[in-house]
CSV table of C-alpha atoms in Angstrom, one decimal:
chain,number,residue,atom,x,y,z
A,1165,MET,CA,47.3,-35.3,36.6
A,1166,GLU,CA,50.4,-33.8,38.1
A,1167,ALA,CA,52.5,-36.6,36.8
A,1168,SER,CA,51.0,-36.4,33.3
A,1169,ALA,CA,51.7,-32.5,33.3
A,1170,THR,CA,55.4,-33.1,34.5
A,1171,LYS,CA,55.7,-35.6,31.9
A,1172,THR,CA,54.1,-33.1,29.2
A,1173,ALA,CA,56.3,-30.3,30.3
A,1174,MET,CA,59.7,-32.4,29.9
A,1175,VAL,CA,61.6,-30.9,26.9
A,1176,PRO,CA,65.4,-31.0,26.1
A,1177,PRO,CA,67.6,-28.4,27.7
A,1178,GLY,CA,69.2,-25.8,25.6
A,1179,ASN,CA,67.0,-23.6,24.0
A,1180,ALA,CA,64.3,-24.1,26.3
A,1181,LEU,CA,66.6,-22.8,29.2
A,1182,ALA,CA,67.4,-19.8,27.2
A,1183,LEU,CA,63.7,-19.1,26.9
A,1184,GLY,CA,63.3,-19.3,30.7
A,1185,PHE,CA,61.4,-22.9,30.2
A,1186,THR,CA,62.9,-25.1,32.9
A,1187,GLY,CA,61.1,-28.3,31.7
A,1188,THR,CA,60.3,-29.4,35.4
A,1189,LEU,CA,57.1,-27.7,36.2
A,1190,GLY,CA,54.9,-29.0,39.0
A,1191,ASN,CA,51.5,-29.0,37.8
A,1192,ILE,CA,49.3,-28.3,34.7
A,1193,ASP,CA,48.6,-24.5,35.6
A,1194,SER,CA,52.4,-23.9,35.8
A,1195,TYR,CA,53.2,-25.4,32.6
A,1196,ILE,CA,50.4,-23.6,30.7
A,1197,SER,CA,51.6,-20.2,32.3
A,1198,ALA,CA,55.2,-21.0,31.2
A,1199,VAL,CA,54.4,-21.9,27.5
A,1200,ASN,CA,52.3,-18.9,27.2
A,1201,ARG,CA,55.3,-16.9,28.0
A,1202,LEU,CA,57.4,-18.4,25.5
A,1203,PRO,CA,58.1,-15.9,22.4
A,1204,MET,CA,56.6,-16.7,19.2
A,1205,LEU,CA,58.6,-16.8,15.8
A,1206,THR,CA,58.4,-14.4,13.1
A,1207,HIS,CA,57.8,-15.7,9.6
A,1208,GLU,CA,61.5,-15.3,8.8
A,1209,GLU,CA,62.6,-16.9,11.8
A,1210,GLU,CA,60.3,-19.8,11.3
A,1211,MET,CA,61.5,-20.5,7.8
A,1212,SER,CA,65.1,-20.1,8.8
A,1213,LEU,CA,64.6,-22.8,11.6
A,1214,ALA,CA,62.6,-25.1,9.1
A,1215,ARG,CA,65.3,-24.9,6.5
A,1216,ARG,CA,68.2,-25.7,9.1
A,1217,LEU,CA,66.0,-28.8,10.1
A,1218,ARG,CA,65.3,-30.0,6.7
A,1219,ASP,CA,68.7,-29.3,5.3
A,1220,GLN,CA,71.1,-29.8,8.2
A,1221,ASN,CA,68.9,-32.0,10.4
A,1222,ASP,CA,69.4,-29.4,13.1
A,1223,LEU,CA,67.6,-30.5,16.4
A,1224,GLY,CA,67.9,-27.3,17.9
A,1225,ALA,CA,65.9,-25.7,15.2
A,1226,ALA,CA,63.3,-28.3,15.7
A,1227,GLN,CA,63.3,-27.6,19.4
A,1228,GLY,CA,62.8,-23.8,18.6
A,1229,MET,CA,59.7,-24.6,16.4
A,1230,VAL,CA,58.0,-26.8,18.9
A,1231,LEU,CA,58.6,-24.6,21.8
A,1232,SER,CA,57.1,-21.6,20.0
A,1233,HIS,CA,54.1,-23.5,19.2
A,1234,LEU,CA,53.2,-25.2,22.5
A,1235,ARG,CA,50.8,-22.3,23.3
A,1236,LEU,CA,48.8,-23.6,20.0
A,1237,VAL,CA,48.5,-27.2,21.7
A,1238,VAL,CA,47.3,-25.8,24.8
A,1239,SER,CA,44.4,-23.8,23.2
A,1240,ILE,CA,43.4,-26.7,21.1
A,1241,ALA,CA,43.4,-29.2,23.8
A,1242,ARG,CA,40.9,-26.7,25.9
A,1243,GLY,CA,38.2,-27.4,23.2
A,1244,TYR,CA,38.3,-31.0,24.0
A,1245,LEU,CA,37.9,-30.8,27.8
A,1246,GLY,CA,34.4,-31.8,27.5
A,1247,TYR,CA,34.9,-35.4,26.9
A,1248,GLY,CA,36.0,-35.8,30.6
A,1249,LEU,CA,39.7,-36.5,30.1
A,1250,PRO,CA,42.7,-35.0,31.8
A,1251,HIS,CA,43.6,-31.6,30.5
A,1252,ALA,CA,47.3,-32.6,30.8
A,1253,ASP,CA,47.0,-35.8,28.9
A,1254,LEU,CA,45.2,-34.2,25.8
A,1255,ILE,CA,48.2,-31.5,25.9
A,1256,GLN,CA,50.7,-34.3,25.9
A,1257,GLU,CA,49.0,-36.1,22.9
A,1258,GLY,CA,48.8,-32.8,21.2
A,1259,ASN,CA,52.7,-32.1,21.7
A,1260,ILE,CA,53.2,-35.4,20.0
A,1261,GLY,CA,51.2,-34.4,17.0
A,1262,LEU,CA,53.1,-31.0,17.2
A,1263,MET,CA,56.4,-32.9,17.0
A,1264,LYS,CA,55.2,-34.8,14.1
A,1265,ALA,CA,54.2,-31.7,12.2
A,1266,VAL,CA,57.6,-30.2,12.8
A,1267,LYS,CA,59.3,-33.2,11.5
A,1268,ARG,CA,57.1,-33.2,8.2
A,1269,PHE,CA,56.9,-29.5,7.7
A,1270,ASP,CA,58.2,-28.0,4.4
A,1271,PRO,CA,59.0,-24.4,4.3
A,1272,ASP,CA,58.6,-24.0,0.7
A,1273,GLN,CA,55.1,-24.8,0.5
A,1274,GLY,CA,54.0,-21.5,1.3
A,1275,VAL,CA,52.1,-22.1,4.5
A,1276,ARG,CA,52.9,-21.3,8.3
A,1277,LEU,CA,53.7,-23.8,10.7
A,1278,VAL,CA,50.6,-23.3,12.7
A,1279,SER,CA,48.3,-23.9,9.8
A,1280,TYR,CA,50.1,-27.3,9.2
A,1281,ALA,CA,50.5,-28.1,12.9
A,1282,MET,CA,46.8,-27.9,13.6
A,1283,HIS,CA,45.7,-31.2,11.6
A,1284,TRP,CA,48.4,-33.3,13.4
A,1285,ILE,CA,47.7,-32.1,16.9
A,1286,LYS,CA,43.9,-32.6,16.4
A,1287,ALA,CA,44.6,-35.8,14.8
A,1288,GLU,CA,46.6,-37.1,17.8
A,1289,MET,CA,44.0,-35.8,20.5
A,1290,HIS,CA,41.2,-37.3,18.4
A,1291,GLU,CA,43.0,-40.6,18.6
A,1292,TYR,CA,43.4,-40.4,22.3
A,1293,ILE,CA,39.9,-39.5,22.9
A,1294,LEU,CA,38.5,-42.5,20.9
A,1295,LYS,CA,40.6,-44.8,22.6
A,1296,ASN,CA,40.2,-43.6,26.2
A,1297,TRP,CA,36.7,-42.1,26.4
A,1298,ARG,CA,34.9,-45.3,26.3
A,1299,LEU,CA,36.1,-48.8,26.9
A,1300,VAL,CA,34.2,-49.9,23.9
A,1301,LYS,CA,35.1,-48.1,20.7
A,1302,VAL,CA,32.4,-45.8,19.6
A,1303,ALA,CA,34.0,-44.9,16.2
A,1304,THR,CA,36.2,-47.4,14.2
A,1305,THR,CA,35.9,-45.9,10.4
A,1306,LYS,CA,37.2,-42.5,9.3
A,1307,ALA,CA,33.5,-41.4,8.6
A,1308,GLN,CA,32.2,-42.4,11.9
A,1309,ARG,CA,35.3,-40.6,13.6
A,1310,LYS,CA,34.2,-37.4,11.8
A,1311,LEU,CA,30.7,-37.8,12.6
A,1312,PHE,CA,31.6,-38.5,16.4
A,1313,PHE,CA,33.4,-35.2,16.8
A,1314,ASN,CA,30.8,-33.1,14.8
A,1315,LEU,CA,27.8,-34.6,16.7
A,1316,ARG,CA,29.7,-33.8,20.0
A,1317,SER,CA,30.0,-30.1,18.7
A,1318,HIS,CA,26.6,-29.7,17.4
A,1319,LYS,CA,24.4,-31.4,19.7
A,1320,VAL,CA,22.9,-29.1,22.4
A,1321,GLY,CA,22.4,-30.6,25.9
A,1322,LEU,CA,22.1,-34.2,27.2
A,1323,ASP,CA,18.5,-35.0,25.9
A,1324,SER,CA,17.9,-37.2,23.1
A,1325,MET,CA,17.5,-35.4,19.8
A,1326,THR,CA,14.2,-35.0,18.1
A,1327,PRO,CA,13.4,-36.2,14.7
A,1328,ALA,CA,13.6,-32.7,13.4
A,1329,GLN,CA,16.9,-32.0,15.1
A,1330,VAL,CA,18.5,-35.5,13.8
A,1331,ASP,CA,17.1,-34.5,10.0
A,1332,ALA,CA,18.6,-31.0,10.4
A,1333,LEU,CA,22.1,-32.2,11.6
A,1334,ALA,CA,22.2,-35.0,9.0
A,1335,LEU,CA,21.8,-32.2,6.5
A,1336,VAL,CA,24.4,-30.0,7.9
A,1337,LEU,CA,26.9,-32.9,8.2
A,1338,ASN,CA,25.8,-34.4,4.8
A,1339,VAL,CA,25.2,-37.8,6.1
A,1340,LYS,CA,22.5,-40.2,6.5
A,1341,ARG,CA,19.9,-39.6,9.4
A,1342,GLU,CA,20.2,-43.4,10.3
A,1343,GLU,CA,24.1,-42.7,10.8
A,1344,VAL,CA,23.3,-39.7,13.1
A,1345,VAL,CA,20.7,-41.7,15.2
A,1346,GLU,CA,23.2,-44.8,15.6
A,1347,MET,CA,26.2,-42.4,16.7
A,1348,GLU,CA,23.9,-40.6,19.3
A,1349,THR,CA,22.8,-43.9,20.6
A,1350,ARG,CA,26.4,-44.8,21.0
A,1351,LEU,CA,27.4,-41.4,22.8
A,1352,SER,CA,24.4,-41.7,25.0
A,1353,GLY,CA,25.5,-45.2,26.3
A,1354,ARG,CA,27.6,-45.7,29.3
A,1355,ASP,CA,30.2,-48.2,30.4
A,1356,ILE,CA,28.9,-50.8,32.9
A,1357,ALA,CA,31.3,-52.6,35.3
A,1358,LEU,CA,31.3,-56.3,34.7
A,1359,GLU,CA,32.0,-57.0,38.5
A,1360,ALA,CA,29.4,-56.3,41.4
A,1361,PRO,CA,30.1,-53.7,43.8
A,1362,THR,CA,32.2,-54.6,47.0
A,1363,ASP,CA,29.6,-54.7,49.6
A,1364,ASP,CA,27.6,-57.3,51.3
A,1365,GLU,CA,24.2,-56.8,49.7
A,1366,ASP,CA,23.0,-60.2,48.1
A,1367,ASP,CA,20.4,-58.6,46.1
A,1368,LYS,CA,22.7,-56.9,43.9
A,1369,PHE,CA,23.8,-58.4,40.6
A,1370,ALA,CA,26.6,-57.3,38.0
A,1371,PRO,CA,26.5,-58.3,34.4
A,1372,ILE,CA,29.2,-60.9,34.7
A,1373,ALA,CA,26.6,-63.0,36.8
A,1374,TYR,CA,24.3,-63.5,34.0
A,1375,LEU,CA,26.5,-62.9,31.0
A,1376,SER,CA,28.9,-65.8,31.5
A,1377,SER,CA,28.5,-68.9,29.4
A,1378,ASP,CA,29.9,-72.3,29.3
A,1379,ARG,CA,29.0,-73.1,25.8
A,1380,ASN,CA,32.7,-72.2,24.8
A,1381,GLU,CA,34.4,-73.9,27.7
A,1382,PRO,CA,36.9,-76.4,26.2
A,1383,THR,CA,35.7,-79.5,28.2
A,1384,ASN,CA,32.1,-78.8,27.1
A,1385,VAL,CA,33.2,-78.3,23.6
A,1386,LEU,CA,34.9,-81.6,23.6
A,1387,GLU,CA,32.1,-83.5,25.2
A,1388,ALA,CA,29.7,-82.1,22.6
A,1389,LEU,CA,32.0,-83.0,19.7
A,1390,GLN,CA,32.3,-86.6,21.2
A,1391,TYR,CA,28.4,-86.8,21.6
A,1392,ASP,CA,27.8,-85.6,18.2
A,1393,ARG,CA,30.1,-88.3,16.8
A,1394,LEU,CA,28.7,-91.1,18.8
A,1395,GLN,CA,25.3,-89.8,17.3
A,1396,SER,CA,26.4,-90.2,13.8
A,1397,GLU,CA,29.3,-92.5,13.2
A,1398,GLY,CA,28.9,-94.6,16.5
A,1399,LEU,CA,25.2,-95.2,16.1
A,1400,SER,CA,25.5,-96.1,12.4
A,1401,GLN,CA,28.2,-98.5,13.0
A,1402,ALA,CA,26.4,-100.1,15.9
A,1403,LEU,CA,23.0,-100.6,14.0
A,1404,GLY,CA,25.1,-101.9,11.0
A,1405,LYS,CA,26.1,-104.9,13.2
A,1406,LEU,CA,22.3,-105.9,14.0
A,1407,ASP,CA,20.4,-108.3,11.6
A,1408,ASP,CA,17.5,-106.7,9.9
A,1409,ARG,CA,14.7,-107.7,12.3
A,1410,SER,CA,16.7,-106.4,15.4
A,1411,ARG,CA,17.4,-103.3,13.7
A,1412,ARG,CA,13.7,-102.7,12.7
A,1413,ILE,CA,12.8,-103.4,16.3
A,1414,VAL,CA,15.4,-101.0,17.7
A,1415,GLU,CA,14.6,-98.3,15.2
A,1416,SER,CA,10.8,-98.5,15.7
A,1417,ARG,CA,11.2,-98.5,19.4
A,1418,TRP,CA,13.9,-95.9,20.1
A,1419,LEU,CA,14.7,-94.0,16.9
A,1420,ALA,CA,11.3,-93.3,15.1
A,1421,ASN,CA,10.5,-90.0,16.8
A,1422,ASP,CA,12.7,-87.4,18.9
A,1423,ASP,CA,10.5,-87.5,21.9
A,1424,GLY,CA,10.9,-91.4,22.5
A,1425,SER,CA,7.2,-92.4,21.5
A,1426,GLY,CA,8.2,-95.2,19.3
A,1427,ALA,CA,6.2,-98.5,18.5
A,1428,THR,CA,4.7,-100.6,21.2
A,1429,LEU,CA,5.7,-104.1,21.9
A,1430,HIS,CA,2.4,-105.4,20.6
A,1431,GLU,CA,2.5,-103.4,17.3
A,1432,LEU,CA,5.9,-104.9,16.7
A,1433,ALA,CA,4.6,-108.4,17.5
A,1434,LYS,CA,1.8,-108.1,15.2
A,1435,GLU,CA,4.1,-107.0,12.5
A,1436,PHE,CA,6.4,-109.7,12.7
A,1437,GLY,CA,4.0,-112.6,13.8
A,1438,VAL,CA,5.6,-113.5,17.1
A,1439,SER,CA,4.6,-112.7,20.7
A,1440,ALA,CA,5.3,-109.3,22.5
A,1441,GLU,CA,7.6,-111.2,24.9
A,1442,ARG,CA,9.6,-112.3,21.8
A,1443,ILE,CA,9.9,-108.8,20.6
A,1444,ARG,CA,11.2,-107.7,24.1
A,1445,GLN,CA,13.9,-110.4,24.2
A,1446,ILE,CA,15.0,-109.5,20.8
A,1447,GLU,CA,15.1,-105.9,21.9
A,1448,VAL,CA,17.3,-106.4,24.8
A,1449,VAL,CA,19.9,-108.7,23.0
A,1450,ALA,CA,20.1,-106.0,20.3
A,1451,LEU,CA,20.7,-103.2,22.8
A,1452,LYS,CA,23.2,-105.0,24.7
A,1453,LYS,CA,25.0,-105.9,21.3
A,1454,MET,CA,24.8,-102.0,20.4
A,1455,LYS,CA,26.1,-101.0,23.9
A,1456,GLY,CA,29.3,-103.0,23.5
A,1457,THR,CA,30.0,-101.5,20.0
A,1458,LEU,CA,29.4,-97.8,21.3
A,1459,THR,CA,31.6,-98.6,24.1
A,1460,ALA,CA,34.3,-99.8,22.0
A,1461,PHE,CA,33.9,-96.9,19.6
A,1462,GLU,CA,34.6,-94.5,22.3
């Protein structure tokens, strides 16, 4: 956290030094104390700096506007500490939003920078929280993101919400109760490590032990494709090279049912008016011929 705080506190020299802000603070508490001592701008000063930035691209004016509003970022970041993310990182992301706001601020719109900058500061913090709070994203659309933060602020305690609470919150947020239930389920979930703990206990299993699948392994995929090709094109070609009687015997004996329970030698012998031994001989010759065709087909 100290490294992040130092990075957050780094600002260009010049106006910052004149305001007593060294830019090389050692920890987050020192940084917060320093930015809270920076003087705030009057309305006239803010408008003057904003026009200098817009009309003359004066970076010194931009720096003055950013420095005077760093305390706003700290204040907003404090409201997001419940997500378990470093305070310094939240401030750093908020400072990025503040700089974007200063760059886009129009002094002729009739609003103060503090009102305009709040949107940009929160937007950067929200993006950071959604990317880092959970390995798997819990909110991907704009509506889901809004519901995510509203649900966190309205929900009381860690227990699951009752149906009445779900209905009441859905009414307050003007969303469907199914959406509230789904988002609460995402919030209550926890990330699980795929790897097992590094110990010598043999009775502990991690998800990676039973989630792995060889179905999409390249060798297995190629083998499956080859097998399907033999089952379709190869088998059809091999059967096509047999005479009608041999083909009838092979199909009746081996291809009539999936479980392999085909016709018996005696049943086929009766059908063709020959002995069962003759049927067996024809079958052996036919299968040998088919094997040669399939081998060449591969």
